[in-house]
Amino acid sequence: MLGFLPLLVPIAFGLHATASPTFLSKRSTLELVVTSVPDYVRPYIVRAYSLDGLAVGSQVYRFPVTGPASGGAFTLISTAAPASDALGIHKAHYENFFCLRGSFRLWANDEARLFTPGDYGAVPPSTNHTFQIVDPFSELVGVISPGGFEDLFTVLAQSNYTSVLEAPFTAGPVAATAGGDASIITTLEKYDVYAELEYSPRTDMVNGSAPSTAAWHNAPNTLATDAATPFFVAKDYGPRYLNNATGQYQIIEPLLTPTQTDGNFTMGNIILSRTFARKTPAVYTLPHSHTALEVVDGQLTLKMEKETVELEIGDVAFVPAGTAFSYWSQVAYTKILYIGNGTQTLDQQLLGNAASWDYAVFPSSPPS
Ligand SMILES: *[C@@H]1O[C@H](CO)[C@@H](O)[C@H](O)[C@H]1NC(C)=O
Ligand SMILES: *[C@@H]1O[C@H](CO)[C@@H](O)[C@H](O)[C@H]1NC(C)=O
Ligand SMILES: *[C@@H]1O[C@H](CO)[C@@H](O)[C@H](O)[C@H]1NC(C)=O
Ligand SMILES: *[C@@H]1O[C@H](CO)[C@@H](O)[C@H](O)[C@H]1NC(C)=O
Ligand SMILES: *[C@@H]1O[C@H](CO)[C@@H](O)[C@H](O)[C@H]1NC(C)=O
Ligand SMILES: *[C@@H]1O[C@H](CO)[C@@H](O)[C@H](O)[C@H]1NC(C)=O
């Protein structure tokens, strides 16, 4: 266990050279659902927990989107873990924390929050930060830009993790996490991880927040107005916009817009209604943006490369720039997490035809 030992500070960034983009010419013969992530850009889907992972203590890290799979655009990490005293690992890329299951604590500079499912935290470059898993089965979705940050974990990993039953992680006593060792910490600098051993995370959370006066599950949250300030958005407490023009209601809940990322990428949630009667869901092609979609509630039907696939909670689809795709919900309420690089992203397209919306659910009948 590390206790409250290593707090790592991102200082430098841009250390990861982005891989040169490789765009695959359309080949519909490829299997869409894969069990190992491609090492080049192509459309694919990975099922929750189906990937082999890397074990760091009892935490299992899986990488549904990698630097190579996204042409260097971003990395998507799934961390499935039991409760632990140990604190996590940190760096200088733009890092995002989203709670899919269970709960964890996240510290960013002088603030701390207790995350429950649907909560989000933005950790821009050069932010002191760490996290601690709280519940016995928790899952943290991490998004890091630019891509390639997964290389760090090949250094930190104590073993490879695989399970014929696709168990999220190994049942058993919680194992110690590596990373506190001074020689390891030095090694990590080339992976853009800088130890900040003096950083001492505050322990005075009240009602899930420190300072206790911060809005957390009791009042609206706003996004930072620049690309350097960390911020937190509790589930459904951020800005919301309703789009009624795509054959279904879509509530867009932006978490990162070009303002918070210097235009590097955007991410957020989309809530979907069922498709309206006699309507066909819209088809999208994003020529300048790779997109990842992860189901966080309900069930998503995704059509891409002439195939139609049902996605459940934790499943991830990667849609390369230029690939036509369409998606809809066959259940009453579906929520997805989207990530897109650049500024001409899925959400920016949807927001162009949406109006500010005050509620966490869509209207109870279709637009007339
Ligand atoms: C995980 O597997 C890879 C490929 O077989 C191997 O190179 C690596 O050393 C393994 N890592 C650990 C920590 O055992
Ligand atoms: C990060 O923590 C160190 C102390 O460990 C402090 O000197 C520095 O100012 C902190 N940086 C920020 C941005 O809070
Ligand atoms: C914590 O929550 C309780 C119950 O809602 C409330 O009475 C109390 O004032 C809150 N404490 C702070 C410091 O906000
Ligand atoms: C945006 O990307 C550029 C180039 O990689 C990088 O230098 C910059 O730090 C990034 N900005 C943010 C806010 O991540
Ligand atoms: C998105 O990422 C790909 C791969 O790195 C790159 O080719 C493309 O230019 C990026 N788009 C934008 C708008 O940044
Ligand atoms: C549909 O959305 C448009 C644009 O946001 C809005 O002007 C219109 O009032 C909406 N229609 C209905 C019936 O909600």
JSON list of C-alpha atoms in Angstrom, two decimals, residues 139-295:
[
{"chain": "A", "resi": 139, "resn": "GLU", "atom": "CA", "xyz": [-14.94, 1.25, -12.61]},
{"chain": "A", "resi": 140, "resn": "LEU", "atom": "CA", "xyz": [-13.33, 4.44, -13.73]},
{"chain": "A", "resi": 141, "resn": "VAL", "atom": "CA", "xyz": [-13.33, 5.47, -17.37]},
{"chain": "A", "resi": 142, "resn": "GLY", "atom": "CA", "xyz": [-10.29, 7.57, -18.19]},
{"chain": "A", "resi": 143, "resn": "VAL", "atom": "CA", "xyz": [-9.84, 9.61, -21.35]},
{"chain": "A", "resi": 144, "resn": "ILE", "atom": "CA", "xyz": [-6.40, 10.99, -22.10]},
{"chain": "A", "resi": 145, "resn": "SER", "atom": "CA", "xyz": [-5.33, 13.28, -24.92]},
{"chain": "A", "resi": 146, "resn": "PRO", "atom": "CA", "xyz": [-3.16, 12.91, -26.89]},
{"chain": "A", "resi": 147, "resn": "GLY", "atom": "CA", "xyz": [-3.21, 9.12, -27.28]},
{"chain": "A", "resi": 148, "resn": "GLY", "atom": "CA", "xyz": [-0.43, 6.76, -26.30]},
{"chain": "A", "resi": 149, "resn": "PHE", "atom": "CA", "xyz": [-0.52, 7.22, -22.55]},
{"chain": "A", "resi": 150, "resn": "GLU", "atom": "CA", "xyz": [-1.14, 3.50, -22.16]},
{"chain": "A", "resi": 151, "resn": "ASP", "atom": "CA", "xyz": [2.61, 2.97, -22.63]},
{"chain": "A", "resi": 152, "resn": "LEU", "atom": "CA", "xyz": [3.00, 4.07, -19.02]},
{"chain": "A", "resi": 153, "resn": "PHE", "atom": "CA", "xyz": [1.04, 1.08, -17.82]},
{"chain": "A", "resi": 154, "resn": "THR", "atom": "CA", "xyz": [3.22, -1.43, -19.58]},
{"chain": "A", "resi": 155, "resn": "VAL", "atom": "CA", "xyz": [5.95, -0.13, -17.24]},
{"chain": "A", "resi": 156, "resn": "LEU", "atom": "CA", "xyz": [3.79, -0.02, -14.11]},
{"chain": "A", "resi": 157, "resn": "ALA", "atom": "CA", "xyz": [2.06, -3.36, -14.65]},
{"chain": "A", "resi": 158, "resn": "GLN", "atom": "CA", "xyz": [2.97, -6.14, -12.25]},
{"chain": "A", "resi": 159, "resn": "SER", "atom": "CA", "xyz": [1.32, -8.78, -14.43]},
{"chain": "A", "resi": 160, "resn": "ASN", "atom": "CA", "xyz": [-0.87, -9.31, -17.45]},
{"chain": "A", "resi": 161, "resn": "TYR", "atom": "CA", "xyz": [-4.51, -9.96, -16.64]},
{"chain": "A", "resi": 162, "resn": "THR", "atom": "CA", "xyz": [-6.71, -12.39, -18.52]},
{"chain": "A", "resi": 163, "resn": "SER", "atom": "CA", "xyz": [-9.90, -14.23, -17.55]},
{"chain": "A", "resi": 164, "resn": "VAL", "atom": "CA", "xyz": [-11.83, -16.85, -19.52]},
{"chain": "A", "resi": 165, "resn": "LEU", "atom": "CA", "xyz": [-14.99, -15.57, -17.83]},
{"chain": "A", "resi": 166, "resn": "GLU", "atom": "CA", "xyz": [-14.02, -11.96, -18.47]},
{"chain": "A", "resi": 167, "resn": "ALA", "atom": "CA", "xyz": [-14.16, -11.26, -14.74]},
{"chain": "A", "resi": 168, "resn": "PRO", "atom": "CA", "xyz": [-13.56, -7.52, -14.25]},
{"chain": "A", "resi": 169, "resn": "PHE", "atom": "CA", "xyz": [-10.62, -8.22, -11.89]},
{"chain": "A", "resi": 170, "resn": "THR", "atom": "CA", "xyz": [-9.28, -10.96, -9.65]},
{"chain": "A", "resi": 171, "resn": "ALA", "atom": "CA", "xyz": [-11.45, -11.81, -6.65]},
{"chain": "A", "resi": 172, "resn": "GLY", "atom": "CA", "xyz": [-9.22, -11.93, -3.60]},
{"chain": "A", "resi": 173, "resn": "PRO", "atom": "CA", "xyz": [-7.36, -9.85, -1.06]},
{"chain": "A", "resi": 174, "resn": "VAL", "atom": "CA", "xyz": [-6.38, -6.42, -2.33]},
{"chain": "A", "resi": 175, "resn": "ALA", "atom": "CA", "xyz": [-2.82, -6.43, -3.65]},
{"chain": "A", "resi": 176, "resn": "ALA", "atom": "CA", "xyz": [-0.32, -3.63, -3.16]},
{"chain": "A", "resi": 177, "resn": "THR", "atom": "CA", "xyz": [0.12, -1.13, -5.96]},
{"chain": "A", "resi": 178, "resn": "ALA", "atom": "CA", "xyz": [3.55, -0.38, -7.34]},
{"chain": "A", "resi": 179, "resn": "GLY", "atom": "CA", "xyz": [4.61, 3.16, -8.12]},
{"chain": "A", "resi": 180, "resn": "GLY", "atom": "CA", "xyz": [5.87, 4.57, -4.83]},
{"chain": "A", "resi": 181, "resn": "ASP", "atom": "CA", "xyz": [9.39, 3.36, -5.36]},
{"chain": "A", "resi": 182, "resn": "ALA", "atom": "CA", "xyz": [11.76, 6.25, -6.12]},
{"chain": "A", "resi": 183, "resn": "SER", "atom": "CA", "xyz": [13.52, 4.41, -8.96]},
{"chain": "A", "resi": 184, "resn": "ILE", "atom": "CA", "xyz": [10.18, 3.66, -10.62]},
{"chain": "A", "resi": 185, "resn": "ILE", "atom": "CA", "xyz": [9.07, 7.27, -10.28]},
{"chain": "A", "resi": 186, "resn": "THR", "atom": "CA", "xyz": [12.22, 8.51, -12.01]},
{"chain": "A", "resi": 187, "resn": "THR", "atom": "CA", "xyz": [11.66, 6.04, -14.85]},
{"chain": "A", "resi": 188, "resn": "LEU", "atom": "CA", "xyz": [8.16, 7.38, -15.29]},
{"chain": "A", "resi": 189, "resn": "GLU", "atom": "CA", "xyz": [9.25, 10.87, -16.27]},
{"chain": "A", "resi": 190, "resn": "LYS", "atom": "CA", "xyz": [9.73, 9.78, -19.83]},
{"chain": "A", "resi": 191, "resn": "TYR", "atom": "CA", "xyz": [6.08, 8.70, -19.75]},
{"chain": "A", "resi": 192, "resn": "ASP", "atom": "CA", "xyz": [5.09, 12.19, -18.64]},
{"chain": "A", "resi": 193, "resn": "VAL", "atom": "CA", "xyz": [4.56, 11.32, -14.99]},
{"chain": "A", "resi": 194, "resn": "TYR", "atom": "CA", "xyz": [6.21, 13.54, -12.41]},
{"chain": "A", "resi": 195, "resn": "ALA", "atom": "CA", "xyz": [6.11, 12.76, -8.73]},
{"chain": "A", "resi": 196, "resn": "GLU", "atom": "CA", "xyz": [5.04, 15.59, -6.46]},
{"chain": "A", "resi": 197, "resn": "LEU", "atom": "CA", "xyz": [5.81, 14.04, -3.11]},
{"chain": "A", "resi": 198, "resn": "GLU", "atom": "CA", "xyz": [4.95, 17.17, -1.19]},
{"chain": "A", "resi": 199, "resn": "TYR", "atom": "CA", "xyz": [1.40, 17.29, -2.49]},
{"chain": "A", "resi": 200, "resn": "SER", "atom": "CA", "xyz": [-0.91, 16.32, 0.31]},
{"chain": "A", "resi": 201, "resn": "PRO", "atom": "CA", "xyz": [-4.52, 15.58, -0.66]},
{"chain": "A", "resi": 202, "resn": "ARG", "atom": "CA", "xyz": [-7.05, 17.13, 1.70]},
{"chain": "A", "resi": 203, "resn": "THR", "atom": "CA", "xyz": [-9.11, 14.76, 3.85]},
{"chain": "A", "resi": 204, "resn": "ASP", "atom": "CA", "xyz": [-11.90, 17.11, 4.87]},
{"chain": "A", "resi": 205, "resn": "MET", "atom": "CA", "xyz": [-14.66, 16.16, 2.43]},
{"chain": "A", "resi": 206, "resn": "VAL", "atom": "CA", "xyz": [-18.19, 16.84, 3.60]},
{"chain": "A", "resi": 207, "resn": "ASN", "atom": "CA", "xyz": [-21.13, 15.45, 1.61]},
{"chain": "A", "resi": 208, "resn": "GLY", "atom": "CA", "xyz": [-18.75, 14.29, -1.10]},
{"chain": "A", "resi": 209, "resn": "SER", "atom": "CA", "xyz": [-16.91, 17.56, -1.60]},
{"chain": "A", "resi": 210, "resn": "ALA", "atom": "CA", "xyz": [-14.00, 19.62, -0.36]},
{"chain": "A", "resi": 211, "resn": "PRO", "atom": "CA", "xyz": [-14.34, 22.50, 0.03]},
{"chain": "A", "resi": 212, "resn": "SER", "atom": "CA", "xyz": [-17.77, 21.72, 1.46]},
{"chain": "A", "resi": 213, "resn": "THR", "atom": "CA", "xyz": [-19.17, 24.89, -0.08]},
{"chain": "A", "resi": 214, "resn": "ALA", "atom": "CA", "xyz": [-18.58, 23.65, -3.66]},
{"chain": "A", "resi": 215, "resn": "ALA", "atom": "CA", "xyz": [-21.65, 22.68, -5.68]},
{"chain": "A", "resi": 216, "resn": "TRP", "atom": "CA", "xyz": [-21.78, 18.87, -5.72]},
{"chain": "A", "resi": 217, "resn": "HIS", "atom": "CA", "xyz": [-25.02, 16.99, -6.32]},
{"chain": "A", "resi": 218, "resn": "ASN", "atom": "CA", "xyz": [-26.94, 19.94, -4.94]},
{"chain": "A", "resi": 219, "resn": "ALA", "atom": "CA", "xyz": [-26.59, 22.74, -7.53]},
{"chain": "A", "resi": 220, "resn": "PRO", "atom": "CA", "xyz": [-25.57, 23.21, -11.18]},
{"chain": "A", "resi": 221, "resn": "ASN", "atom": "CA", "xyz": [-21.93, 22.79, -12.23]},
{"chain": "A", "resi": 222, "resn": "THR", "atom": "CA", "xyz": [-20.31, 24.87, -14.96]},
{"chain": "A", "resi": 223, "resn": "LEU", "atom": "CA", "xyz": [-17.37, 23.98, -17.20]},
{"chain": "A", "resi": 224, "resn": "ALA", "atom": "CA", "xyz": [-14.08, 25.86, -16.80]},
{"chain": "A", "resi": 225, "resn": "THR", "atom": "CA", "xyz": [-13.74, 28.91, -19.03]},
{"chain": "A", "resi": 226, "resn": "ASP", "atom": "CA", "xyz": [-10.14, 28.07, -20.02]},
{"chain": "A", "resi": 227, "resn": "ALA", "atom": "CA", "xyz": [-7.95, 25.05, -20.80]},
{"chain": "A", "resi": 228, "resn": "ALA", "atom": "CA", "xyz": [-5.95, 25.11, -17.55]},
{"chain": "A", "resi": 229, "resn": "THR", "atom": "CA", "xyz": [-8.50, 24.95, -14.73]},
{"chain": "A", "resi": 230, "resn": "PRO", "atom": "CA", "xyz": [-9.60, 21.57, -13.34]},
{"chain": "A", "resi": 231, "resn": "PHE", "atom": "CA", "xyz": [-13.35, 21.20, -12.74]},
{"chain": "A", "resi": 232, "resn": "PHE", "atom": "CA", "xyz": [-16.01, 18.69, -11.77]},
{"chain": "A", "resi": 233, "resn": "VAL", "atom": "CA", "xyz": [-19.50, 18.01, -13.13]},
{"chain": "A", "resi": 234, "resn": "ALA", "atom": "CA", "xyz": [-21.91, 15.86, -11.13]},
{"chain": "A", "resi": 235, "resn": "LYS", "atom": "CA", "xyz": [-24.20, 13.59, -13.13]},
{"chain": "A", "resi": 236, "resn": "ASP", "atom": "CA", "xyz": [-26.86, 15.67, -14.96]},
{"chain": "A", "resi": 237, "resn": "TYR", "atom": "CA", "xyz": [-25.80, 18.89, -13.16]},
{"chain": "A", "resi": 238, "resn": "GLY", "atom": "CA", "xyz": [-23.88, 20.36, -16.12]},
{"chain": "A", "resi": 239, "resn": "PRO", "atom": "CA", "xyz": [-25.19, 22.32, -19.13]},
{"chain": "A", "resi": 240, "resn": "ARG", "atom": "CA", "xyz": [-27.76, 20.46, -21.30]},
{"chain": "A", "resi": 241, "resn": "TYR", "atom": "CA", "xyz": [-29.11, 20.96, -24.81]},
{"chain": "A", "resi": 242, "resn": "LEU", "atom": "CA", "xyz": [-31.98, 19.21, -26.58]},
{"chain": "A", "resi": 243, "resn": "ASN", "atom": "CA", "xyz": [-31.77, 18.21, -30.24]},
{"chain": "A", "resi": 244, "resn": "ASN", "atom": "CA", "xyz": [-35.08, 17.05, -31.77]},
{"chain": "A", "resi": 245, "resn": "ALA", "atom": "CA", "xyz": [-33.99, 16.88, -35.42]},
{"chain": "A", "resi": 246, "resn": "THR", "atom": "CA", "xyz": [-32.39, 13.43, -35.73]},
{"chain": "A", "resi": 247, "resn": "GLY", "atom": "CA", "xyz": [-35.41, 11.11, -35.49]},
{"chain": "A", "resi": 248, "resn": "GLN", "atom": "CA", "xyz": [-35.09, 10.80, -31.70]},
{"chain": "A", "resi": 249, "resn": "TYR", "atom": "CA", "xyz": [-34.50, 13.17, -28.81]},
{"chain": "A", "resi": 250, "resn": "GLN", "atom": "CA", "xyz": [-30.85, 13.66, -27.96]},
{"chain": "A", "resi": 251, "resn": "ILE", "atom": "CA", "xyz": [-29.88, 15.57, -24.83]},
{"chain": "A", "resi": 252, "resn": "ILE", "atom": "CA", "xyz": [-26.28, 16.68, -25.21]},
{"chain": "A", "resi": 253, "resn": "GLU", "atom": "CA", "xyz": [-24.44, 17.22, -21.93]},
{"chain": "A", "resi": 254, "resn": "PRO", "atom": "CA", "xyz": [-21.02, 18.65, -22.88]},
{"chain": "A", "resi": 255, "resn": "LEU", "atom": "CA", "xyz": [-18.19, 17.96, -20.44]},
{"chain": "A", "resi": 256, "resn": "LEU", "atom": "CA", "xyz": [-15.38, 19.34, -22.59]},
{"chain": "A", "resi": 257, "resn": "THR", "atom": "CA", "xyz": [-15.87, 21.74, -25.48]},
{"chain": "A", "resi": 258, "resn": "PRO", "atom": "CA", "xyz": [-13.09, 23.29, -27.62]},
{"chain": "A", "resi": 259, "resn": "THR", "atom": "CA", "xyz": [-12.79, 26.03, -24.94]},
{"chain": "A", "resi": 260, "resn": "GLN", "atom": "CA", "xyz": [-11.53, 23.59, -22.28]},
{"chain": "A", "resi": 261, "resn": "THR", "atom": "CA", "xyz": [-9.13, 21.70, -24.58]},
{"chain": "A", "resi": 262, "resn": "ASP", "atom": "CA", "xyz": [-7.60, 24.36, -26.83]},
{"chain": "A", "resi": 263, "resn": "GLY", "atom": "CA", "xyz": [-9.67, 22.75, -29.61]},
{"chain": "A", "resi": 264, "resn": "ASN", "atom": "CA", "xyz": [-7.87, 19.41, -29.24]},
{"chain": "A", "resi": 265, "resn": "PHE", "atom": "CA", "xyz": [-10.95, 17.30, -28.49]},
{"chain": "A", "resi": 266, "resn": "THR", "atom": "CA", "xyz": [-14.44, 17.31, -27.01]},
{"chain": "A", "resi": 267, "resn": "MET", "atom": "CA", "xyz": [-16.31, 14.86, -24.81]},
{"chain": "A", "resi": 268, "resn": "GLY", "atom": "CA", "xyz": [-19.58, 14.57, -22.94]},
{"chain": "A", "resi": 269, "resn": "ASN", "atom": "CA", "xyz": [-22.75, 12.55, -22.55]},
{"chain": "A", "resi": 270, "resn": "ILE", "atom": "CA", "xyz": [-25.69, 12.08, -24.90]},
{"chain": "A", "resi": 271, "resn": "ILE", "atom": "CA", "xyz": [-29.06, 10.88, -23.61]},
{"chain": "A", "resi": 272, "resn": "LEU", "atom": "CA", "xyz": [-31.26, 9.17, -26.22]},
{"chain": "A", "resi": 273, "resn": "SER", "atom": "CA", "xyz": [-34.98, 8.55, -26.37]},
{"chain": "A", "resi": 274, "resn": "ARG", "atom": "CA", "xyz": [-36.51, 5.83, -28.50]},
{"chain": "A", "resi": 275, "resn": "THR", "atom": "CA", "xyz": [-36.77, 6.65, -32.21]},
{"chain": "A", "resi": 276, "resn": "PHE", "atom": "CA", "xyz": [-39.92, 8.61, -33.10]},
{"chain": "A", "resi": 277, "resn": "ALA", "atom": "CA", "xyz": [-42.62, 6.71, -35.02]},
{"chain": "A", "resi": 278, "resn": "ARG", "atom": "CA", "xyz": [-42.03, 6.74, -38.78]},
{"chain": "A", "resi": 279, "resn": "LYS", "atom": "CA", "xyz": [-38.61, 8.35, -38.34]},
{"chain": "A", "resi": 280, "resn": "THR", "atom": "CA", "xyz": [-35.20, 6.99, -39.22]},
{"chain": "A", "resi": 281, "resn": "PRO", "atom": "CA", "xyz": [-32.23, 7.92, -37.03]},
{"chain": "A", "resi": 282, "resn": "ALA", "atom": "CA", "xyz": [-29.79, 10.36, -38.65]},
{"chain": "A", "resi": 283, "resn": "VAL", "atom": "CA", "xyz": [-26.58, 9.14, -40.31]},
{"chain": "A", "resi": 284, "resn": "TYR", "atom": "CA", "xyz": [-23.36, 10.98, -39.45]},
{"chain": "A", "resi": 285, "resn": "THR", "atom": "CA", "xyz": [-20.01, 11.24, -41.18]},
{"chain": "A", "resi": 286, "resn": "LEU", "atom": "CA", "xyz": [-17.33, 13.28, -39.45]},
{"chain": "A", "resi": 287, "resn": "PRO", "atom": "CA", "xyz": [-14.52, 13.89, -41.94]},
{"chain": "A", "resi": 288, "resn": "HIS", "atom": "CA", "xyz": [-12.17, 15.52, -39.39]},
{"chain": "A", "resi": 289, "resn": "SER", "atom": "CA", "xyz": [-12.83, 13.66, -36.15]},
{"chain": "A", "resi": 290, "resn": "HIS", "atom": "CA", "xyz": [-12.29, 10.19, -34.78]},
{"chain": "A", "resi": 291, "resn": "THR", "atom": "CA", "xyz": [-15.11, 9.31, -32.38]},
{"chain": "A", "resi": 292, "resn": "ALA", "atom": "CA", "xyz": [-15.40, 6.83, -29.51]},
{"chain": "A", "resi": 293, "resn": "LEU", "atom": "CA", "xyz": [-18.77, 5.99, -27.97]},
{"chain": "A", "resi": 294, "resn": "GLU", "atom": "CA", "xyz": [-19.15, 4.11, -24.68]},
{"chain": "A", "resi": 295, "resn": "VAL", "atom": "CA", "xyz": [-22.54, 3.00, -23.39]}
]
